[in-house]
Amino acid sequence: MSDTKKEASDFACKLPLTNSSVVKLGHGSGGKMTANLIESLFLPALGNPILNAMEDAAVLSLSDGQIAVTTDSYVVSPIFFPGGDIASLSVHGTVNDLAMRGAFPLGLTAAFILEEGLPLDQLSRLMESMKEACTRCGVQLIAADTKVVGRGAADKIFITTTGLGRVRSMPAPSVSRAVAGDHIILSGDIGRHGIAIMAQRAGLELETSIESDSAPVHFVVDAMLSSTSHVHCLRDVTRGGLAGVLNEIAQASSVGVAINESSVMVCSEVQAVCELLGLDPLFVACEGRFVAIVSDDGLRELEQLFSSNPDAWSTFKCIGRIVDKHPGRVVMQSLVGGNRIVDKLSGEQLPRIC
Amino acid sequence: MSDTKKEASDFACKLPLTNSSVVKLGHGSGGKMTANLIESLFLPALGNPILNAMEDAAVLSLSDGQIAVTTDSYVVSPIFFPGGDIASLSVHGTVNDLAMRGAFPLGLTAAFILEEGLPLDQLSRLMESMKEACTRCGVQLIAADTKVVGRGAADKIFITTTGLGRVRSMPAPSVSRAVAGDHIILSGDIGRHGIAIMAQRAGLELETSIESDSAPVHFVVDAMLSSTSHVHCLRDVTRGGLAGVLNEIAQASSVGVAINESSVMVCSEVQAVCELLGLDPLFVACEGRFVAIVSDDGLRELEQLFSSNPDAWSTFKCIGRIVDKHPGRVVMQSLVGGNRIVDKLSGEQLPRIC
């Protein structure tokens, strides 16, 4: 086997991974240049016995049970941003989507679309970052694909990750399981991810730089689901922001959502940039925050969990209740008094934030 | 529930699906325009109870066993081509990759990256085509995602599909299981897909138009695997062509591959265009052809299957043997006599053919 490998590599055109090297169309050919890119750049970072086998499909042994499946394309621009990059984001986002159904990741797939001309050192940095994110999340890549398109036919790199997870909490939390009387818990302050990206795009020079909140939440969610069976709904706050998530819950569960503006945390830097750019933090994406809808019993059990390690859970806040009134709508009691309907935005506030 | 839905839709900005409508950045916002695009275009074509729930992840119940997982991005240009389009191709390609591990599809995920300006009627045609392909393949979409990027940041549409399948033949066929003495079966003539695309790109006017061979092969593969347990390896002939696939098998199994040029079918139209464009059909992609590596017993059992319905299997040909000699190499006995080494190409012969 090793002899063959050696022979094969004698024929291969080696990738000189210098700073001036870039992705070329030939790297997407399925020929030697593709093999070389995979062997010299992707596998050293992301390889494992399943991926290294380079089969048409990975084969996993699973035992009886419920499996969660999710897919997302990541097209964020810029590809490197304060607090993260497109590669770690693609891992966190997919692991988090699994967690929202009470599932722990079994494996990820990743499909890369590369633009001709992407510097190989940037690609290499991204693969290192993806490796670190996978390690942090305790998950491995089980299948991958690489395509290359010409200059101007993509923007540097797009990554599509699909996650496969084992559902550990049954019935799985669902966007349609919120009922009147439930409490709405938000896991942290909102808006850091979207504002970190916008601030970098706009070239804003701020005294303190805002970093993306991009992070995996599945360990925290697993602790919550282990401590109570009364979590009805989990949803991570991404595109569309907190307003989008709460509207989706209100509509899918046919319930009203009532929140208090004073309970929704927004850090002062995010608030300041939002004011500067005319944005409402309720609509700004996060990538490491989620909403949990829990019953009275659930809240009591979570409070016990939270009290065991108050520092770890200090960012969690009850921000409101699920109500019978105004089904399908989100209503916020504002800081200045009075209620306002928080609708979904129509179009795009911040394009390509994930 | 219906009241809520009605209320929600009162707020929504309806998509006027006329020919002049195009994808806008707002369709990727996660707000109302996204919801509207999904409800008016994606779900009518591809919806089912799992997808319609619009959860962060789909949940499936699985029984004990082996699951195959594969992912691929499709970036083919043009997006409509003789005999297919990017959407049906993305379904066939993924179902076929599952079949190559002896797996029957349980579900697909699809992630769409749309370029601002893509005409909605084209998107609609693609979704109809995807629906038909899913129906033909007996598979449904279980999770999906849509992103929109600005003009010039993608090329019309990219689709990433991930397939999940139940392995029905164990041990699963593998690229590393070929052994000396095995027979090499090719399921049909080669090169139609790549040449159909190249001919359209080059604007070649031919008397007979070549159509892509894009098609699902999993029903045929299932019949083969039901009739014999001696299929060691299956690999579909895509990027890199027959030469690429045979080299991958030779290298992964540390064996030699010996084929006869006279047994490899190439239709006269494909041959003619290859000569015109200076291409070698051995390196041209197919999207509905595969190679099966089978033992003597396997070949005997397959011959019984083939004899039961000779018309259905008439395109299947033995094209050579796995040998002890020249491990890691593919050697072809050519039509004009003599042997030549068939190596993988270094770079790109036909960019963006899948």
XYZ file of C-alpha atoms in Angstrom:
708
model
C 0.000 0.000 0.000
C 2.713 2.441 0.950
C 4.605 1.595 -2.231
C 1.594 2.402 -4.334
C 1.040 5.646 -2.517
C 4.639 6.543 -3.127
C 4.368 5.705 -6.793
C 1.243 7.735 -7.140
C 2.809 10.717 -5.485
C 5.784 10.545 -7.826
C 3.409 11.478 -10.598
C 1.687 14.262 -8.728
C 2.419 17.923 -9.320
C 3.239 19.220 -5.871
C 1.472 22.272 -4.600
C 4.002 24.893 -3.620
C 2.130 26.314 -0.650
C 3.788 29.699 -0.687
C 1.980 32.933 0.022
C 1.734 33.690 -3.669
C -0.056 30.429 -4.514
C -3.691 30.674 -5.392
C -6.555 28.336 -6.190
C -6.645 27.479 -9.887
C -9.432 26.014 -11.999
C -7.448 22.774 -12.232
C -7.880 22.292 -8.485
C -11.513 21.478 -9.202
C -10.868 19.050 -12.045
C -11.067 15.774 -10.171
C -7.553 15.088 -11.496
C -4.125 15.249 -9.915
C -4.316 18.900 -8.904
C -7.530 18.168 -6.993
C -5.947 15.145 -5.339
C -2.943 17.243 -4.448
C -5.009 20.055 -2.945
C -6.922 17.515 -0.876
C -3.816 15.660 0.260
C -1.653 18.675 0.966
C -4.185 21.061 2.446
C -7.589 19.598 3.345
C -6.641 16.215 4.816
C -3.743 17.438 7.009
C -6.219 19.763 8.725
C -9.452 17.810 8.593
C -8.478 14.203 7.862
C -9.638 11.217 9.856
C -10.034 7.539 8.947
C -13.534 8.051 7.494
C -12.618 11.080 5.373
C -9.212 9.729 4.356
C -10.859 6.715 2.708
C -12.074 9.134 -0.026
C -15.153 7.018 -0.763
C -18.183 8.276 -2.692
C -20.106 8.203 0.595
C -19.080 7.708 4.220
C -20.621 4.764 6.057
C -21.548 5.062 9.735
C -23.019 2.454 12.059
C -26.003 3.794 13.936
C -28.153 2.266 16.603
C -31.935 2.655 16.818
C -33.172 6.145 17.471
C -33.888 9.596 16.190
C -31.422 11.405 13.987
C -31.422 15.145 13.316
C -30.243 16.492 9.954
C -29.561 20.109 9.012
C -27.845 21.927 6.147
C -26.646 25.505 5.627
C -24.572 27.386 3.106
C -22.199 29.996 4.484
C -21.466 32.985 2.242
C -20.376 35.541 4.855
C -18.322 38.486 3.646
C -15.599 39.210 4.686
C -14.449 35.623 5.177
C -12.291 36.639 8.155
C -13.958 38.853 10.748
C -13.339 39.840 14.383
C -14.010 36.762 16.505
C -14.180 34.214 13.713
C -14.198 33.297 10.051
C -16.425 31.555 7.521
C -14.977 28.121 8.337
C -15.466 28.101 12.111
C -18.861 29.764 11.585
C -19.914 26.918 9.285
C -19.123 24.393 12.017
C -20.719 26.339 14.874
C -23.852 27.153 12.904
C -24.512 23.563 11.956
C -23.743 22.124 15.379
C -26.066 24.760 16.850
C -28.905 23.880 14.463
C -28.623 20.260 15.611
C -28.636 21.371 19.256
C -31.892 23.246 18.623
C -33.570 19.862 18.072
C -31.983 18.390 21.187
C -29.364 16.583 19.100
C -25.663 16.051 19.747
C -23.488 15.992 16.609
C -22.462 12.637 15.127
C -20.688 14.066 12.101
C -20.506 16.941 9.641
C -20.105 17.115 5.879
C -18.568 20.126 4.162
C -18.736 21.184 0.512
C -16.372 23.946 -0.572
C -16.922 26.205 -3.577
C -13.666 28.062 -4.239
C -13.139 31.037 -6.515
C -10.131 30.825 -8.786
C -7.500 33.144 -7.336
C -8.251 32.528 -3.656
C -4.832 32.623 -1.972
C -3.908 29.158 -0.727
C -2.573 30.589 2.513
C -6.055 31.970 3.250
C -7.580 28.589 2.427
C -5.035 26.941 4.688
C -5.857 29.322 7.556
C -9.544 28.533 7.087
C -8.947 24.788 7.188
C -6.922 25.168 10.388
C -9.758 27.187 11.856
C -12.271 24.540 10.767
C -10.161 21.875 12.417
C -10.055 23.842 15.679
C -13.801 24.418 15.561
C -14.435 20.708 14.971
C -12.160 19.810 17.884
C -13.858 22.350 20.144
C -17.265 20.972 19.160
C -16.217 17.319 19.464
C -17.259 16.507 15.913
C -15.477 15.280 12.807
C -15.918 15.755 9.085
C -17.245 12.559 7.522
C -17.629 13.672 3.893
C -16.391 16.594 1.833
C -16.350 17.991 -1.691
C -14.411 20.721 -3.465
C -15.416 22.649 -6.567
C -13.594 25.536 -8.203
C -15.266 28.224 -10.319
C -13.643 30.970 -12.375
C -12.830 34.469 -11.153
C -16.005 36.454 -10.624
C -18.212 33.347 -10.516
C -18.079 33.160 -6.706
C -16.736 35.371 -3.933
C -13.566 33.736 -2.544
C -15.152 30.756 -0.768
C -18.579 29.416 0.089
C -18.945 26.510 2.521
C -22.004 24.305 2.859
C -22.081 22.170 5.988
C -24.590 19.451 6.752
C -24.868 18.043 10.248
C -26.052 14.691 11.451
C -26.902 14.373 15.144
C -28.339 11.957 17.643
C -31.497 13.319 19.282
C -30.954 12.920 23.033
C -34.062 14.680 24.302
C -37.418 13.304 23.238
C -39.763 14.553 22.045
C -37.325 16.809 20.212
C -37.785 20.520 20.974
C -39.749 22.066 18.122
C -40.660 25.528 16.909
C -44.318 24.448 17.058
C -44.375 23.284 20.708
C -44.582 26.648 22.522
C -47.758 26.979 24.652
C -49.310 29.867 26.520
C -47.758 30.286 29.944
C -44.267 29.188 28.828
C -41.272 31.323 29.720
C -38.911 32.747 27.115
C -35.223 32.479 27.995
C -32.532 34.225 25.951
C -28.998 32.866 26.381
C -27.058 36.130 26.133
C -26.782 39.619 24.687
C -27.711 40.059 21.043
C -26.252 41.546 17.889
C -22.512 41.033 18.269
C -22.060 38.865 15.169
C -23.911 41.100 12.730
C -22.368 44.270 14.101
C -18.825 42.845 14.117
C -19.230 42.161 10.411
C -20.937 45.432 9.568
C -18.374 47.438 11.511
C -15.551 45.751 9.614
C -17.258 46.277 6.267
C -17.966 49.914 6.989
C -14.404 50.387 8.218
C -15.675 51.876 11.469
C -12.893 52.675 13.873
C -14.155 52.079 17.361
C -12.259 52.321 20.617
C -13.284 48.789 21.552
C -13.666 46.335 18.756
C -16.770 44.186 18.806
C -16.161 40.505 18.230
C -18.612 38.042 16.754
C -20.369 35.813 19.273
C -19.862 32.834 16.905
C -19.633 29.813 19.208
C -21.081 26.359 19.700
C -23.961 26.091 22.170
C -24.554 22.345 22.175
C -22.744 21.591 25.428
C -24.809 24.199 27.269
C -28.002 22.972 25.612
C -27.145 19.403 26.544
C -26.754 20.405 30.197
C -30.153 22.130 30.066
C -31.891 19.179 28.424
C -30.304 16.820 30.947
C -31.706 18.851 33.827
C -35.288 19.182 32.565
C -37.637 17.548 30.113
C -39.769 20.687 29.890
C -37.927 22.571 27.164
C -40.588 22.921 24.477
C -38.700 24.880 21.886
C -35.148 25.937 21.092
C -34.145 28.280 18.279
C -30.790 29.885 17.625
C -30.769 33.578 16.864
C -29.201 33.961 13.415
C -30.469 35.636 10.207
C -33.482 37.802 11.000
C -32.253 38.323 14.571
C -34.254 37.860 17.777
C -37.303 39.391 16.104
C -37.199 36.804 13.340
C -36.874 33.859 15.721
C -39.691 35.003 17.990
C -41.978 35.578 15.002
C -41.227 32.085 13.703
C -42.138 30.593 17.080
C -45.308 32.702 17.339
C -46.424 31.603 13.890
C -45.422 27.931 14.006
C -46.956 27.440 17.487
C -49.954 29.763 16.877
C -49.256 31.626 20.080
C -48.538 35.185 21.115
C -45.074 36.227 22.234
C -44.762 39.007 24.821
C -41.301 40.300 25.685
C -39.876 43.136 27.764
C -37.339 45.362 26.068
C -35.624 45.932 29.421
C -34.734 42.223 29.700
C -33.093 41.966 26.294
C -29.390 42.597 26.752
C -27.485 44.609 24.167
C -23.901 45.569 24.991
C -23.060 49.248 24.789
C -20.732 48.875 21.777
C -23.394 47.076 19.748
C -25.953 49.686 20.830
C -23.631 52.483 19.756
C -22.930 51.035 16.303
C -26.633 50.278 15.815
C -27.439 53.922 16.537
C -24.700 55.079 14.178
C -25.912 52.849 11.331
C -29.625 53.174 12.039
C -30.090 49.489 12.846
C -32.396 47.881 15.393
C -30.504 45.248 17.442
C -33.647 43.091 17.534
C -33.043 42.310 13.852
C -29.282 41.828 13.989
C -27.894 38.279 13.743
C -26.040 36.423 16.458
C -24.191 33.132 15.945
C -23.891 31.900 19.514
C -27.198 32.826 21.151
C -30.466 30.948 21.408
C -33.990 31.204 22.720
C -35.449 28.454 24.921
C -39.185 28.194 25.546
C -39.830 26.332 28.797
C -42.795 25.550 31.030
C -43.111 26.649 34.684
C -41.641 23.303 35.757
C -38.876 23.698 33.206
C -37.966 27.140 34.514
C -37.815 25.832 38.099
C -35.554 22.959 37.086
C -33.325 25.245 35.038
C -33.089 27.700 37.950
C -31.685 24.848 40.035
C -29.159 24.124 37.287
C -28.293 27.820 36.995
C -27.897 28.215 40.773
C -25.331 25.396 40.861
C -22.920 27.504 38.805
C -24.307 31.036 38.630
C -21.309 32.495 36.785
C -21.663 30.069 33.889
C -25.304 30.944 33.420
C -25.177 34.645 34.275
C -25.971 35.723 30.719
C -29.273 33.778 30.646
C -32.332 35.994 31.087
C -36.073 35.482 31.076
C -37.219 38.009 28.519
C -40.950 37.297 28.449
C -43.810 34.831 28.205
C -45.834 32.933 25.671
C -49.430 34.258 25.772
C -52.899 33.438 24.454
C -53.368 36.933 23.111
C -52.320 38.077 19.620
C -51.487 34.618 18.194
C -48.803 34.767 15.520
C -47.527 38.136 16.762
C -44.640 39.350 18.863
C -45.390 42.302 21.141
C -42.704 44.108 23.117
C -43.222 46.259 26.193
C -40.783 49.029 25.425
C -38.395 50.832 27.766
C -40.297 54.074 27.381
C -43.610 52.371 28.199
C -46.271 51.157 25.829
C -46.313 48.100 23.613
C -45.131 47.755 20.059
C -45.550 44.965 17.556
C -42.183 43.502 16.560
C -42.667 42.228 13.038
C -40.238 40.398 10.812
C -38.325 42.671 8.487
C -39.454 42.577 4.910
C -36.113 42.524 3.139
C -32.449 42.707 3.910
C -30.923 44.755 6.704
C -27.452 43.203 6.603
C -26.674 41.052 3.589
C -24.291 38.088 3.773
C -23.748 37.979 7.509
C -23.646 34.179 7.566
C -53.650 27.688 13.070
C -55.210 28.678 9.786
C -56.192 32.049 11.256
C -52.639 32.711 12.286
C -51.324 31.723 8.898
C -53.795 34.067 7.297
C -52.771 36.888 9.608
C -49.138 36.296 8.886
C -49.694 36.293 5.167
C -51.561 39.605 5.374
C -48.261 41.161 6.353
C -46.196 39.410 3.718
C -45.063 41.104 0.549
C -46.252 38.767 -2.184
C -43.824 37.655 -4.804
C -45.150 38.551 -8.206
C -43.891 35.506 -10.067
C -43.822 37.084 -13.506
C -41.118 36.483 -16.051
C -39.482 39.776 -15.211
C -39.105 38.938 -11.524
C -35.628 38.198 -10.299
C -33.945 37.080 -7.100
C -33.148 40.049 -4.863
C -30.764 40.336 -1.936
C -33.771 40.580 0.377
C -34.736 37.021 -0.537
C -31.768 35.880 1.535
C -32.520 38.032 4.568
C -34.293 35.520 6.752
C -37.187 37.996 6.816
C -40.524 38.139 5.029
C -39.097 38.077 1.517
C -37.238 34.862 2.350
C -40.375 33.351 3.863
C -42.297 34.359 0.786
C -39.790 32.877 -1.634
C -39.861 29.630 0.335
C -43.648 29.517 0.568
C -44.414 30.568 -2.986
C -41.660 28.792 -4.876
C -39.651 26.205 -2.942
C -42.333 24.489 -0.857
C -44.930 24.116 -3.648
C -42.333 22.139 -5.614
C -40.372 20.387 -2.897
C -42.522 20.558 0.232
C -43.410 17.593 2.399
C -44.367 17.290 6.077
C -40.732 17.191 7.238
C -39.596 20.171 5.167
C -42.775 22.181 5.721
C -42.171 22.174 9.484
C -39.276 24.616 8.824
C -37.347 23.435 11.866
C -33.647 24.133 12.437
C -33.017 20.428 11.763
C -35.170 17.584 10.468
C -35.673 14.610 12.762
C -35.839 11.076 11.334
C -36.384 7.784 13.119
C -33.817 5.212 12.131
C -33.444 1.584 13.041
C -30.119 -0.133 13.742
C -27.771 -0.359 10.816
C -25.307 1.311 8.541
C -25.974 4.727 7.090
C -24.172 6.240 4.108
C -23.601 9.997 3.917
C -22.350 11.995 0.930
C -22.186 15.671 -0.031
C -21.527 17.523 -3.301
C -21.750 21.074 -4.554
C -23.066 21.534 -8.095
C -21.752 24.532 -10.019
C -22.372 23.358 -13.592
C -22.502 26.015 -16.302
C -24.821 26.444 -18.149
C -27.489 25.630 -15.557
C -29.787 24.206 -18.264
C -28.179 21.785 -20.728
C -29.385 19.137 -23.192
C -30.759 16.257 -21.139
C -30.847 17.980 -17.776
C -30.147 20.929 -15.522
C -28.231 21.741 -12.350
C -31.184 20.803 -10.117
C -31.893 17.299 -11.443
C -28.134 16.724 -11.666
C -27.759 17.569 -7.974
C -30.330 14.912 -7.089
C -28.986 12.221 -9.438
C -25.386 12.808 -8.431
C -26.073 12.454 -4.737
C -28.369 9.448 -5.063
C -25.695 7.822 -7.231
C -22.940 8.469 -4.693
C -25.070 6.698 -2.077
C -25.671 3.799 -4.478
C -21.910 3.428 -4.893
C -21.741 2.359 -1.224
C -24.674 -0.038 -1.649
C -27.052 2.446 -0.025
C -30.625 3.348 -0.918
C -31.566 6.989 -0.284
C -33.430 7.883 2.915
C -33.435 11.614 2.333
C -31.626 14.548 0.744
C -30.779 18.023 1.949
C -30.287 20.923 -0.460
C -28.612 24.279 0.106
C -29.116 26.921 -2.570
C -26.785 29.852 -3.186
C -28.576 32.273 -5.502
C -27.081 35.214 -7.362
C -29.053 38.432 -7.176
C -30.728 38.856 -10.557
C -31.472 35.189 -11.245
C -34.848 35.206 -13.008
C -37.496 33.665 -10.753
C -39.001 31.767 -13.666
C -35.650 29.985 -14.122
C -35.537 29.229 -10.399
C -39.082 27.950 -10.623
C -38.219 25.668 -13.567
C -35.270 24.314 -11.613
C -37.411 23.570 -8.560
C -39.934 21.727 -10.762
C -37.077 19.741 -12.240
C -35.744 18.966 -8.772
C -39.189 17.775 -7.727
C -39.409 15.456 -10.743
C -35.916 14.110 -10.084
C -36.788 13.442 -6.431
C -39.985 11.659 -7.481
C -38.127 9.585 -10.076
C -35.520 8.649 -7.467
C -38.058 7.941 -4.724
C -36.457 10.369 -2.314
C -37.580 13.522 -0.554
C -35.882 16.692 0.604
C -35.640 16.695 4.406
C -33.773 19.959 4.982
C -32.959 23.000 2.882
C -31.349 26.427 3.044
C -31.310 29.476 0.804
C -28.700 32.209 0.638
C -28.542 35.129 -1.772
C -25.335 36.931 -2.787
C -24.949 40.088 -4.846
C -24.508 40.225 -8.610
C -21.097 38.892 -9.608
C -20.567 37.099 -6.292
C -21.907 33.792 -7.661
C -22.936 32.515 -11.088
C -26.757 32.244 -11.143
C -27.190 29.300 -8.787
C -25.093 26.754 -6.927
C -26.745 23.768 -5.248
C -25.177 21.617 -2.545
C -26.957 18.347 -1.891
C -26.210 15.932 0.913
C -27.624 12.425 0.843
C -28.400 10.045 3.647
C -28.917 6.402 2.723
C -29.466 3.018 4.267
C -26.688 0.572 3.379
C -28.444 -2.550 2.082
C -25.414 -4.539 0.984
C -22.821 -5.386 3.609
C -19.930 -5.050 3.689
C -20.496 -1.862 1.704
C -18.748 -1.796 -1.674
C -15.557 0.218 -1.296
C -12.944 1.763 -3.557
C -10.336 -0.201 -1.585
C -11.869 -3.699 -2.002
C -10.789 -4.537 -5.571
C -8.583 -7.650 -5.741
C -6.571 -9.233 -8.540
C -8.762 -11.429 -10.718
C -11.872 -9.236 -10.360
C -13.778 -8.203 -13.459
C -14.395 -4.570 -14.372
C -17.915 -3.837 -15.599
C -18.862 -0.479 -17.113
C -22.581 0.313 -17.170
C -22.771 2.164 -20.502
C -21.077 4.405 -23.024
C -19.005 7.277 -21.702
C -18.673 11.013 -22.191
C -22.209 12.159 -23.009
C -22.575 14.497 -20.041
C -19.326 16.380 -20.468
C -19.690 16.634 -24.226
C -23.336 17.788 -24.049
C -22.174 20.652 -21.866
C -19.066 21.487 -23.875
C -20.979 21.385 -27.159
C -23.539 23.818 -25.775
C -20.875 26.122 -24.389
C -18.925 26.118 -27.629
C -22.132 26.694 -29.600
C -21.377 23.681 -31.788
C -24.142 22.986 -34.244
C -24.382 19.268 -34.725
C -26.895 17.345 -36.757
C -27.770 15.161 -33.798
C -27.656 16.821 -30.444
C -25.912 14.903 -27.677
C -27.840 14.765 -24.428
C -26.343 14.399 -20.976
C -26.574 10.902 -19.497
C -27.542 12.437 -16.134
C -29.716 9.778 -14.482
C -30.119 7.892 -11.233
C -28.515 4.448 -11.113
C -29.613 3.267 -7.684
C -32.457 1.025 -8.860
C -30.116 -0.809 -11.224
C -27.437 -1.045 -8.542
C -29.983 -2.368 -6.072
C -30.968 -5.114 -8.504
C -27.303 -6.029 -8.932
C -26.597 -6.073 -5.201
C -29.718 -8.177 -4.629
C -28.495 -10.774 -7.096
C -24.930 -11.126 -5.831
C -22.897 -10.409 -2.726
C -19.663 -10.351 -4.731
C -19.615 -6.729 -5.852
C -16.400 -5.446 -4.302
C -16.386 -1.902 -5.545
C -18.724 0.564 -7.217
C -17.741 4.022 -8.438
C -19.713 6.415 -10.583
C -17.924 7.993 -13.512
C -18.064 11.763 -12.955
C -15.308 14.413 -12.776
C -12.065 12.982 -14.064
C -13.950 10.532 -16.279
C -13.393 6.773 -16.534
C -9.634 7.314 -16.293
C -10.026 9.130 -12.983
C -12.270 6.463 -11.464
C -10.045 3.574 -12.505
C -6.958 5.322 -11.147
C -8.720 5.929 -7.826
C -9.579 2.228 -7.582
C -6.055 1.163 -8.565
C -4.545 3.410 -5.931
C -6.997 2.818 -3.086
C -6.932 -0.975 -3.564
C -3.201 -1.144 -4.427
C -3.948 -3.173 -7.541
C -3.362 -2.865 -11.253
C -6.204 -2.099 -13.621
C -6.057 -3.526 -17.156
C -8.704 -2.485 -19.666
C -9.329 -2.991 -23.374
C -10.029 0.124 -25.392
C -12.240 -1.912 -27.733
C -14.680 -2.694 -24.886
C -15.169 0.915 -23.806
C -18.196 2.243 -25.649
C -18.190 5.804 -26.941
C -21.073 6.853 -29.189
C -20.147 8.298 -32.561
C -21.409 11.817 -31.746
C -19.305 11.979 -28.577
C -16.326 10.617 -30.503
C -16.787 13.236 -33.208
C -16.969 16.173 -30.793
C -13.993 14.826 -28.830
C -11.955 14.764 -32.037
C -13.109 18.268 -32.935
C -12.195 19.660 -29.512
C -9.084 17.550 -28.971
C -10.502 15.728 -25.941
C -9.986 12.135 -24.853
C -13.336 10.506 -23.952
C -11.602 8.564 -21.161
C -11.345 11.822 -19.226
C -14.809 13.182 -19.985
C -17.428 13.107 -17.224
C -20.617 11.068 -17.233
C -23.454 11.494 -14.726
C -25.301 8.216 -15.141
C -22.578 5.613 -15.604
C -20.669 3.547 -13.093
C -17.945 0.945 -12.779
C -18.530 -2.274 -10.826
C -15.640 -4.472 -9.727
C -16.854 -8.035 -9.185
C -15.320 -11.430 -8.510
C -15.697 -14.461 -10.809
C -18.699 -15.596 -8.765
C -20.122 -12.092 -8.926
C -19.811 -12.003 -12.697
C -21.553 -15.378 -13.017
C -24.428 -14.235 -10.795
C -24.740 -10.953 -12.648
C -24.756 -12.764 -16.002
C -27.799 -14.690 -14.758
C -29.453 -11.400 -13.792
C -28.541 -9.843 -17.150
C -29.814 -12.881 -19.105
C -33.228 -12.572 -17.462
C -33.773 -9.228 -19.196
C -31.029 -8.782 -21.781
C -32.430 -5.536 -23.222
C -32.300 -3.776 -19.869
C -28.662 -4.713 -19.353
C -27.451 -4.459 -22.944
C -25.247 -1.454 -22.254
C -23.236 -3.279 -19.561
C -19.814 -4.419 -20.738
C -16.836 -6.132 -19.156
C -14.009 -3.770 -20.002
C -11.122 -5.478 -18.229
C -9.658 -7.102 -15.151
C -7.985 -6.229 -11.902
C -4.389 -7.519 -12.001
C -1.393 -8.063 -9.740
C 0.919 -6.249 -12.090
C 1.558 -2.473 -12.040
C -0.221 -1.742 -8.713
C -1.648 1.766 -8.594
C -1.654 2.054 -12.392
C -4.238 1.773 -15.140
C -3.007 0.202 -18.378
C -5.114 0.083 -21.532
C -4.681 -2.264 -24.468
C -5.358 0.123 -27.298
C -7.320 -0.445 -30.491
C -4.199 -0.112 -32.591
C -2.343 -2.653 -30.444
C 0.120 -2.032 -27.660
C -0.480 -0.883 -24.118
C -0.569 2.615 -22.758
C -0.651 3.904 -19.226
C -3.857 5.848 -18.572
C -2.949 8.369 -15.937
C -5.145 10.913 -14.192
C -5.099 14.311 -15.841
C -3.109 16.914 -14.013
C -5.424 19.884 -14.307
C -8.712 20.841 -15.872
C -9.968 19.549 -19.212
C -13.579 20.721 -18.841
C -14.253 23.141 -16.019
C -17.605 23.260 -14.211
C -19.237 20.218 -15.763
C -20.958 19.260 -12.506
